[in-house]
């Protein structure tokens, strides 16, 4: 089996408490760091940026016993895990920064006492309040904040409290939050008991959510690679449940993202260097082929920034199974991605192919292209989203307007006007209903496109035959002829492909004839693809 090789790539949750929405402002702007080494009281770190660790205690809860020892051991274990994976994938002996007292081996933990009771923080929806209180703490203790990444442990009511508690077990961009009680103790990790199993389960989930806090998204190894010695299950896939039981690793795509994560940086940068977002990334063409069971997707892109890595994901409806890969960019700004269909964990469902460009400051920009796999065969004509489109036609019947051709429902359709005595608005105003008919699309912004797709009337009534397609990038340019096509008289989706990619905002489809010889057409779905 051919394993995944990629030139572009890597962001997504199974634990019920995982979240993919990005809380971009949970950590305020970074303070300027002048040295590659940080010292705060007895705590030191060889790295310039370090994970902010917070112990959050609701007003009616007490700190759980030995939390300083337990959480320090947990974090040092996590540091070693991430270091091992970075090294194994060729990114050097690197891990995330932590402030540690070398005399006691304890991590710097910032204690924040909550203003509300545990019941007031009763679900994920209230974590915004927790973040607000943590940010208020850092505002009044600015020297305690050494990066844009914060991990919050919440003291739970008792040792019998499940972890996660109230859903407090998730990670988002630059932050993670987990419950804590004394059952979460690394000294029981290797114990063959229910207590040991609880620690293992908690640790797997913790490492997974921490990964989200380090900008990682859900992903998976190629299916056949999981059984290869030295590989196993991706931590950012189902690894939160396999960690401690079987081989569980970070993918290379995840490690590529960590390489530009702020708290993995080995040298200080200027103030506010990280995560500026001041970059563009646009896929200007995307091509595909399937040969001998291997999907090959390639194309070109434009950007105004310096890209460190290009990650790709083949993402089914369940993101834990998104097969990923990574490679370096090149001067020609081209990409190539390969995956064996048998290496995809799920078949016969909608998929997304996602390309993620990772910039030097840790900013990640991505482009997503939907496709489907049906009966093991991928349809890789990537449809352009119809969100924001405006459509019109030179003729339409009142109950079947042009808008029904882009509503995603094959049982509704645009129908030219067949009312007695009706006339067209174009190409000659007032002309009786007859061919040709115009169907115009405004996609709201210009995009690189390769053609149009059509689904005929499901009863094969008033099906379209001969069409022409014209495009233009803006209203000041003229229409550019792309070709004439004969649609087939079938109910399946079909495509009219241009000779080359075109940069266009406006598309005009001209209908010249129908299969039943009548001067009307009825079309359920019209799309544009890349």
Coordinates of C-alpha atoms in Angstrom, one line a residue:
X1 CA 0.0 0.0 0.0
X2 CA 1.2 3.4 -0.8
X3 CA 1.3 5.5 2.3
X4 CA 0.5 9.2 2.4
X5 CA 2.9 11.6 0.8
X6 CA 2.1 15.3 0.7
X7 CA 3.0 18.7 -0.4
X8 CA 0.3 20.6 1.5
X9 CA -1.5 20.3 4.5
X10 CA -2.8 20.1 8.2
X11 CA -7.1 21.6 11.5
X12 CA -10.9 19.4 13.9
X13 CA -13.2 16.5 17.7
X14 CA -14.5 13.0 19.2
X15 CA -14.4 13.6 22.9
X16 CA -17.8 15.1 23.6
X17 CA -16.2 18.1 25.2
X18 CA -13.9 18.9 22.3
X19 CA -14.6 22.2 20.5
X20 CA -13.4 23.4 17.1
X21 CA -14.6 27.0 17.5
X22 CA -11.6 29.3 18.0
X23 CA -11.5 31.5 21.0
X24 CA -9.0 33.8 19.5
X25 CA -8.9 36.4 22.3
X26 CA -8.7 34.1 25.3
X27 CA -5.1 35.2 25.8
X28 CA -4.3 38.9 25.3
X29 CA -1.3 40.3 23.4
X30 CA 2.1 38.9 24.2
X31 CA 4.6 40.9 26.3
X32 CA 8.0 41.5 24.7
X33 CA 10.6 39.0 25.7
X34 CA 14.3 40.1 25.4
X35 CA 16.0 36.9 26.3
X36 CA 15.9 33.3 25.1
X37 CA 15.7 32.3 28.8
X38 CA 12.9 33.2 31.2
X39 CA 13.3 33.5 35.0
X40 CA 10.4 34.3 37.3
X41 CA 11.4 33.9 41.0
X42 CA 12.6 30.4 41.5
X43 CA 11.1 29.3 38.2
X44 CA 13.2 29.2 35.0
X45 CA 12.9 28.0 31.4
X46 CA 15.4 27.7 28.6
X47 CA 12.7 28.8 26.2
X48 CA 11.5 32.4 25.6
X49 CA 7.8 31.5 25.6
X50 CA 6.2 29.2 28.0
X51 CA 2.8 27.7 28.6
X52 CA 0.7 29.6 31.1
X53 CA -0.6 27.1 33.6
X54 CA -3.6 28.1 35.7
X55 CA -5.3 26.4 38.6
X56 CA -8.9 27.7 38.7
X57 CA -10.8 27.2 42.0
X58 CA -14.5 28.0 42.1
X59 CA -15.7 29.8 45.2
X60 CA -17.3 26.7 46.8
X61 CA -14.5 24.2 46.0
X62 CA -11.1 23.8 47.6
X63 CA -7.9 23.0 45.8
X64 CA -7.5 19.3 45.4
X65 CA -4.8 17.6 47.5
X66 CA -1.3 17.7 46.1
X67 CA -2.3 19.5 43.0
X68 CA 1.2 21.1 42.6
X69 CA 3.0 17.8 42.6
X70 CA 0.4 16.0 40.5
X71 CA 0.0 18.6 37.8
X72 CA 3.8 19.2 37.7
X73 CA 4.3 15.5 37.0
X74 CA 1.5 15.4 34.5
X75 CA 3.0 18.4 32.6
X76 CA 6.5 17.0 32.6
X77 CA 5.2 13.8 31.3
X78 CA 3.4 15.8 28.5
X79 CA 6.6 17.7 27.8
X80 CA 8.5 14.4 27.2
X81 CA 5.7 13.0 25.0
X82 CA 5.7 16.0 22.7
X83 CA 9.5 16.1 22.7
X84 CA 9.7 12.4 21.6
X85 CA 7.3 12.9 18.8
X86 CA 9.0 16.0 17.5
X87 CA 12.3 14.2 17.5
X88 CA 11.0 11.1 15.8
X89 CA 9.6 13.2 12.9
X90 CA 12.8 15.1 12.4
X91 CA 11.9 18.4 14.1
X92 CA 14.7 18.2 16.7
X93 CA 14.8 17.8 20.4
X94 CA 12.0 20.3 20.9
X95 CA 9.0 20.6 23.2
X96 CA 6.8 23.3 24.7
X97 CA 8.2 25.7 27.3
X98 CA 7.3 25.3 31.0
X99 CA 8.6 27.4 33.9
X100 CA 10.0 25.0 36.5
X101 CA 11.7 25.3 39.8
X102 CA 14.9 23.1 39.3
X103 CA 15.2 22.6 43.1
X104 CA 11.8 21.1 43.5
X105 CA 10.9 20.0 40.0
X106 CA 7.6 21.9 40.3
X107 CA 5.9 23.8 37.6
X108 CA 4.8 27.4 38.0
X109 CA 1.1 27.3 38.5
X110 CA -1.0 30.5 38.7
X111 CA -3.9 30.1 41.1
X112 CA -7.0 32.0 40.2
X113 CA -10.0 31.9 42.6
X114 CA -13.3 32.0 40.7
X115 CA -15.9 34.5 41.6
X116 CA -18.7 32.0 41.2
X117 CA -19.7 28.6 42.5
X118 CA -19.0 25.4 40.6
X119 CA -22.7 25.3 39.7
X120 CA -22.4 28.7 38.0
X121 CA -19.7 27.2 35.7
X122 CA -22.0 24.4 34.8
X123 CA -21.2 23.8 31.1
X124 CA -18.9 24.6 28.2
X125 CA -21.2 27.6 27.4
X126 CA -20.0 29.3 30.7
X127 CA -16.3 28.8 30.0
X128 CA -16.2 32.3 28.5
X129 CA -16.6 33.5 32.1
X130 CA -13.7 31.4 33.3
X131 CA -11.5 32.7 30.5
X132 CA -12.6 36.3 31.4
X133 CA -11.6 35.8 35.0
X134 CA -8.3 34.2 34.0
X135 CA -7.5 37.1 31.7
X136 CA -8.4 39.6 34.5
X137 CA -5.8 37.8 36.7
X138 CA -3.1 38.1 34.0
X139 CA -4.0 41.8 33.5
X140 CA -3.2 42.4 37.1
X141 CA -0.2 40.0 37.1
X142 CA 1.4 40.7 33.7
X143 CA 4.7 39.2 34.5
X144 CA 3.0 35.8 35.1
X145 CA 1.9 35.6 31.5
X146 CA 4.7 34.4 29.2
X147 CA 2.9 33.4 26.0
X148 CA -0.4 33.4 24.2
X149 CA -1.1 29.8 25.2
X150 CA -2.9 29.0 28.4
X151 CA -3.8 25.7 30.1
X152 CA -6.5 25.9 32.8
X153 CA -7.1 23.1 35.3
X154 CA -10.4 23.4 37.2
X155 CA -10.6 22.1 40.7
X156 CA -13.6 19.7 40.8
X157 CA -15.7 19.1 44.0
X158 CA -14.3 15.7 45.0
X159 CA -12.2 12.7 44.1
X160 CA -15.4 11.0 43.0
X161 CA -16.1 13.7 40.4
X162 CA -15.8 12.3 36.9
X163 CA -13.2 13.9 34.6
X164 CA -14.3 15.5 32.4
X165 CA -16.6 17.3 34.7
X166 CA -19.5 19.4 33.2
X167 CA -17.8 19.0 29.9
X168 CA -14.7 20.7 31.1
X169 CA -12.3 18.8 28.9
X170 CA -11.6 20.5 25.6
X171 CA -9.0 22.4 23.7
X172 CA -9.3 25.4 21.3
X173 CA -6.8 27.6 19.5
X174 CA -4.2 28.7 22.1
X175 CA -6.0 27.3 25.1
X176 CA -7.2 24.1 26.8
X177 CA -9.3 23.4 29.9
X178 CA -9.5 20.2 32.0
X179 CA -11.0 19.1 35.3
X180 CA -8.7 18.1 38.1
X181 CA -9.0 16.0 41.3
X182 CA -6.6 13.7 43.1
X183 CA -7.5 10.7 41.0
X184 CA -5.5 12.3 38.2
X185 CA -2.1 11.2 39.5
X186 CA 0.8 9.9 37.4
X187 CA 2.0 7.6 40.3
X188 CA -0.9 5.3 39.4
X189 CA -0.3 5.4 35.6
X190 CA 1.2 2.0 35.4
X191 CA -1.0 0.4 38.1
X192 CA -3.1 -2.4 36.8
X193 CA -6.3 -1.3 38.4
X194 CA -9.4 0.8 37.8
X195 CA -7.5 3.6 39.4
X196 CA -4.7 3.2 36.9
X197 CA -7.1 2.9 34.0
X198 CA -8.7 6.2 35.1
X199 CA -5.3 8.0 35.0
X200 CA -4.5 6.5 31.6
X201 CA -7.9 7.7 30.2
X202 CA -7.4 11.1 31.7
X203 CA -3.9 11.4 30.4
X204 CA -4.9 10.5 26.8
X205 CA -7.7 13.0 26.8
X206 CA -5.4 15.7 28.4
X207 CA -2.7 15.3 25.8
X208 CA -5.3 15.4 23.0
X209 CA -6.9 18.6 24.3
X210 CA -3.5 20.1 25.0
X211 CA -2.7 19.5 21.4
X212 CA -5.7 21.6 20.4
X213 CA -4.3 24.3 22.7
X214 CA -1.1 24.1 20.6
X215 CA -3.0 24.8 17.4
X216 CA -3.4 21.2 16.4
X217 CA -6.5 19.9 14.6
X218 CA -7.9 16.4 14.4
X219 CA -6.1 14.0 12.1
X220 CA -5.2 10.4 11.5
X221 CA -2.5 8.3 10.1
X222 CA -3.2 6.4 6.9
X223 CA -5.2 3.3 7.7
X224 CA -2.5 0.8 6.7
X225 CA 0.3 2.7 8.5
X226 CA -1.5 2.3 11.9
X227 CA -0.4 -1.3 12.1
X228 CA 3.2 -0.6 11.2
X229 CA 5.6 -1.0 14.2
X230 CA 6.6 2.4 15.5
X231 CA 3.4 4.1 14.3
X232 CA -0.1 3.3 15.7
X233 CA -3.0 5.7 16.4
X234 CA -2.8 9.4 16.0
X235 CA -3.2 11.3 19.3
X236 CA -5.3 13.9 17.5
X237 CA -7.6 11.2 16.2
X238 CA -8.7 8.3 18.4
X239 CA -5.5 8.5 20.4
X240 CA -7.3 10.0 23.4
X241 CA -8.7 6.5 24.0
X242 CA -5.6 4.4 23.0
X243 CA -2.9 6.3 24.8
X244 CA -1.3 4.1 27.5
X245 CA -2.8 1.0 25.9
X246 CA -1.2 0.9 22.5
X247 CA 1.2 2.9 20.4
X248 CA -0.2 6.5 20.1
X249 CA 1.8 9.1 18.3
X250 CA 1.5 12.6 16.8
X251 CA 1.3 12.7 13.0
X252 CA 4.0 14.4 11.0
X253 CA 1.5 17.1 10.1
X254 CA 0.8 17.8 13.7
X255 CA 4.5 18.2 14.4
X256 CA 4.9 20.5 11.4
X257 CA 2.3 22.8 13.1
X258 CA 4.1 22.6 16.4
X259 CA 7.3 23.7 14.8
X260 CA 5.8 27.3 14.5
X261 CA 3.8 27.2 17.7
X262 CA 4.8 30.1 19.9
X263 CA 5.6 27.9 23.0
X264 CA 7.8 25.6 20.9
X265 CA 9.9 28.6 19.7
X266 CA 13.6 28.3 20.6
X267 CA 14.5 32.0 19.9
X268 CA 12.8 35.2 21.0
X269 CA 10.9 37.3 18.5
X270 CA 9.8 40.9 18.5
X271 CA 6.7 41.9 20.4
X272 CA 3.4 40.7 18.9
X273 CA 5.3 38.6 16.3
X274 CA 3.1 35.5 16.6
X275 CA -0.3 34.9 15.0
X276 CA -0.7 38.2 13.2
X277 CA -3.0 36.7 10.6
X278 CA -1.6 39.2 8.1
X279 CA -1.3 36.7 5.3
X280 CA -3.3 35.6 2.3
X281 CA -3.4 32.1 0.9
X282 CA -5.4 31.3 -2.3
X283 CA -5.4 28.1 -4.3
X284 CA -5.4 29.3 -7.9
X285 CA -5.9 25.9 -9.5
X286 CA -6.6 22.4 -8.3
X287 CA -6.4 19.3 -10.4
X288 CA -7.0 15.6 -9.6
X289 CA -6.7 12.1 -10.9
X290 CA -7.4 8.6 -9.6
X291 CA -5.1 5.8 -10.8
X292 CA -4.7 2.3 -9.4
X293 CA -6.6 3.3 -6.3
X294 CA -4.4 6.3 -5.6
X295 CA -5.9 9.8 -5.4
X296 CA -3.6 12.5 -6.7
X297 CA -4.5 16.1 -6.1
X298 CA -2.3 18.9 -7.3
X299 CA -2.4 22.6 -8.1
X300 CA -1.0 26.0 -7.6
X301 CA -1.4 28.8 -5.0
X302 CA -0.6 32.4 -4.3
X303 CA 0.4 33.9 -1.0
X304 CA 1.9 37.2 0.3
X305 CA 3.9 35.5 3.1
X306 CA 6.6 33.0 3.9
X307 CA 5.2 29.5 4.2
X308 CA 7.0 27.0 6.4
X309 CA 4.9 23.9 5.7
X310 CA 1.9 22.8 3.6
X311 CA -0.4 20.3 5.3
X312 CA -3.3 18.4 3.8
X313 CA -6.2 16.5 5.2
X314 CA -8.6 14.1 3.7
X315 CA -11.5 14.7 6.1
X316 CA -14.7 12.6 6.2
X317 CA -17.7 13.7 8.2
X318 CA -15.9 12.5 11.3
X319 CA -12.8 14.5 11.7
X320 CA -11.0 12.0 13.9
X321 CA -10.4 10.0 10.7
X322 CA -8.9 12.9 8.6
X323 CA -5.8 11.3 7.0
X324 CA -3.1 14.0 7.0
X325 CA 0.4 14.6 5.6
X326 CA 2.9 17.4 5.2
X327 CA 5.7 18.7 3.1
X328 CA 7.7 21.8 2.5
X329 CA 6.7 24.5 0.0
X330 CA 8.6 25.2 -3.2
X331 CA 9.6 28.2 -5.2
X332 CA 7.1 27.4 -8.0
X333 CA 4.1 27.6 -5.5
X334 CA 2.8 24.2 -6.5
X335 CA 1.5 21.3 -4.4
X336 CA 0.9 17.6 -4.9
X337 CA -0.9 15.3 -2.5
X338 CA -1.3 11.6 -2.7
X339 CA -3.4 9.1 -0.7
X340 CA -4.5 5.5 -1.4
X341 CA -8.2 5.1 -1.2
X342 CA -7.8 2.0 1.0
X343 CA -5.9 4.2 3.4
X344 CA -9.0 6.3 4.1
X345 CA -10.7 5.1 7.2
X346 CA -14.3 5.8 6.0
X347 CA -15.8 5.2 2.7
X348 CA -19.0 6.2 0.8
X349 CA -19.6 9.6 2.3
X350 CA -18.9 13.3 1.9
X351 CA -15.2 14.3 2.3
X352 CA -13.3 17.5 2.4
X353 CA -9.8 18.0 1.0
X354 CA -8.2 20.7 3.1
X355 CA -4.9 22.5 2.4
X356 CA -3.4 24.4 5.3
X357 CA -0.5 26.8 4.8
X358 CA 1.5 27.5 7.9
X359 CA 3.4 30.8 8.1
X360 CA 6.5 31.7 10.1
X361 CA 4.5 33.4 12.8
X362 CA 2.3 30.4 13.4
X363 CA -0.6 31.8 11.4
X364 CA -2.5 29.1 9.6
X365 CA -4.6 29.7 6.5
X366 CA -6.5 26.9 4.8
X367 CA -8.6 26.2 1.8
X368 CA -11.2 23.4 1.7
X369 CA -12.6 21.5 -1.3
X370 CA -15.5 19.1 -0.8
X371 CA -15.9 15.9 -2.6
X372 CA -17.6 12.5 -2.2
X373 CA -16.7 8.9 -2.3
X374 CA -19.5 6.6 -3.6
X375 CA -19.0 2.8 -4.0
X376 CA -15.3 3.3 -3.4
X377 CA -15.1 5.8 -6.3
X378 CA -14.2 9.5 -5.5
X379 CA -15.9 12.4 -7.3
X380 CA -13.1 15.0 -7.2
X381 CA -14.8 17.8 -9.0
X382 CA -14.8 20.2 -6.0
X383 CA -18.0 22.3 -5.9
X384 CA -17.8 26.0 -5.1
X385 CA -20.1 27.0 -2.2
X386 CA -23.3 28.7 -3.3
X387 CA -23.3 30.9 -0.1
X388 CA -23.7 34.5 -1.1
X389 CA -24.6 33.8 -4.7
X390 CA -27.1 35.8 -6.7
X391 CA -28.7 34.2 -9.7
X392 CA -31.1 35.4 -12.4
X393 CA -32.6 34.1 -15.6
X394 CA -34.0 35.6 -18.8
X395 CA -37.1 33.6 -18.3
X396 CA -38.7 31.9 -15.3
X397 CA -42.1 30.6 -14.2
X398 CA -43.3 32.2 -10.9
X399 CA -43.4 29.0 -8.9
X400 CA -40.0 27.9 -10.3
X401 CA -37.6 30.8 -10.0
X402 CA -33.9 30.7 -10.9
X403 CA -33.0 30.5 -7.2
X404 CA -34.3 26.9 -7.0
X405 CA -31.4 25.8 -9.2
X406 CA -28.9 26.5 -6.5
X407 CA -30.9 25.4 -3.4
X408 CA -29.2 22.0 -3.0
X409 CA -32.5 20.1 -3.5
X410 CA -32.8 18.0 -6.7
X411 CA -36.6 17.9 -6.3
X412 CA -37.0 21.6 -6.8
X413 CA -36.1 23.3 -10.1
X414 CA -35.8 26.4 -12.2
X415 CA -38.3 26.3 -15.1
X416 CA -38.5 28.8 -17.9
X417 CA -41.8 30.6 -18.2
X418 CA -44.6 28.5 -19.9
X419 CA -47.5 30.8 -19.0
X420 CA -49.7 31.6 -22.0
X421 CA -48.7 34.9 -23.6
X422 CA -45.5 35.3 -21.5
X423 CA -42.4 37.0 -23.0
X424 CA -38.7 37.0 -22.2
X425 CA -36.6 39.8 -20.8
X426 CA -33.5 38.8 -22.9
X427 CA -31.8 38.4 -25.3
X428 CA -34.6 40.4 -27.1
X429 CA -37.0 42.0 -24.6
X430 CA -40.6 41.1 -25.3
X431 CA -39.7 38.0 -27.4
X432 CA -42.0 35.0 -27.0
X433 CA -40.7 32.1 -24.9
X434 CA -38.2 30.3 -27.0
X435 CA -34.5 29.5 -27.0
X436 CA -31.9 30.7 -26.2
X437 CA -32.3 31.4 -22.4
X438 CA -29.8 33.0 -20.1
X439 CA -29.0 31.8 -16.6
X440 CA -26.6 34.2 -14.9
X441 CA -24.6 33.5 -11.7
X442 CA -22.8 36.2 -9.6
X443 CA -20.6 34.3 -7.1
X444 CA -20.0 37.6 -5.1
X445 CA -16.2 37.3 -5.5
X446 CA -13.9 36.1 -8.3
X447 CA -12.5 32.6 -8.0
X448 CA -10.5 30.2 -10.0
X449 CA -13.0 27.7 -11.5
X450 CA -12.8 24.8 -13.9
X451 CA -16.4 24.3 -15.1
X452 CA -20.1 23.9 -14.3
X453 CA -22.1 21.0 -13.0
X454 CA -25.7 20.1 -13.8
X455 CA -28.4 17.8 -12.5
X456 CA -31.3 17.3 -14.9
X457 CA -35.0 17.1 -14.0
X458 CA -35.5 13.8 -12.0
X459 CA -38.4 12.9 -14.2
X460 CA -36.4 13.6 -17.3
X461 CA -38.9 16.3 -18.2
X462 CA -37.8 19.5 -20.1
X463 CA -34.2 18.3 -19.9
X464 CA -31.6 20.7 -21.3
X465 CA -29.4 19.6 -24.3
X466 CA -27.1 22.1 -26.0
X467 CA -25.6 24.9 -23.8
X468 CA -22.8 27.4 -24.0
X469 CA -20.9 28.9 -21.0
X470 CA -19.3 32.4 -20.7
X471 CA -17.4 33.9 -17.8
X472 CA -16.0 37.3 -16.8
X473 CA -14.1 38.4 -13.7
X474 CA -15.9 41.8 -13.3
X475 CA -18.5 44.0 -14.8
X476 CA -16.0 46.1 -16.7
X477 CA -14.8 43.1 -18.7
X478 CA -16.6 41.4 -21.6
X479 CA -17.9 37.9 -21.6
X480 CA -15.4 35.2 -22.5
X481 CA -16.7 32.2 -24.3
X482 CA -15.6 28.9 -22.6
X483 CA -17.3 26.3 -24.8
X484 CA -20.4 24.6 -26.1
X485 CA -21.6 21.4 -24.5
X486 CA -24.2 18.7 -25.0
X487 CA -25.7 17.6 -21.6
X488 CA -26.8 14.0 -21.3
X489 CA -30.4 13.0 -20.8
X490 CA -29.8 11.4 -17.4
X491 CA -30.6 12.1 -13.8
X492 CA -27.0 11.8 -12.5
X493 CA -24.7 14.8 -11.9
X494 CA -22.7 15.8 -15.0
X495 CA -20.0 18.3 -15.7
X496 CA -19.1 20.8 -18.4
X497 CA -15.3 21.4 -18.1
X498 CA -13.4 24.4 -19.5
X499 CA -10.2 24.0 -21.4
X500 CA -8.3 25.7 -18.5
X501 CA -8.9 27.3 -15.2
X502 CA -10.6 30.7 -15.4
X503 CA -10.7 33.5 -12.9
X504 CA -14.3 34.6 -12.8
X505 CA -17.0 36.1 -10.6
X506 CA -19.8 36.0 -13.2
X507 CA -20.9 33.0 -15.2
X508 CA -23.5 33.0 -18.0
X509 CA -25.0 29.7 -19.1
X510 CA -26.9 29.9 -22.4
X511 CA -29.5 27.2 -23.0
X512 CA -30.1 26.5 -26.7
X513 CA -32.2 23.3 -26.8
X514 CA -34.0 20.6 -24.9
X515 CA -34.4 16.9 -25.4
X516 CA -38.2 17.0 -25.8
X517 CA -38.1 19.6 -28.5
X518 CA -40.2 22.0 -26.6
X519 CA -39.1 25.7 -26.1
X520 CA -38.6 25.2 -22.3
X521 CA -36.1 23.8 -19.8
X522 CA -36.4 22.7 -16.2
X523 CA -33.1 22.4 -14.3
X524 CA -33.0 21.3 -10.6
X525 CA -29.3 22.1 -9.8
X526 CA -26.6 24.2 -11.4
X527 CA -23.2 24.4 -9.8
X528 CA -19.6 25.6 -10.4
X529 CA -16.6 23.5 -9.5
X530 CA -12.9 23.9 -9.2

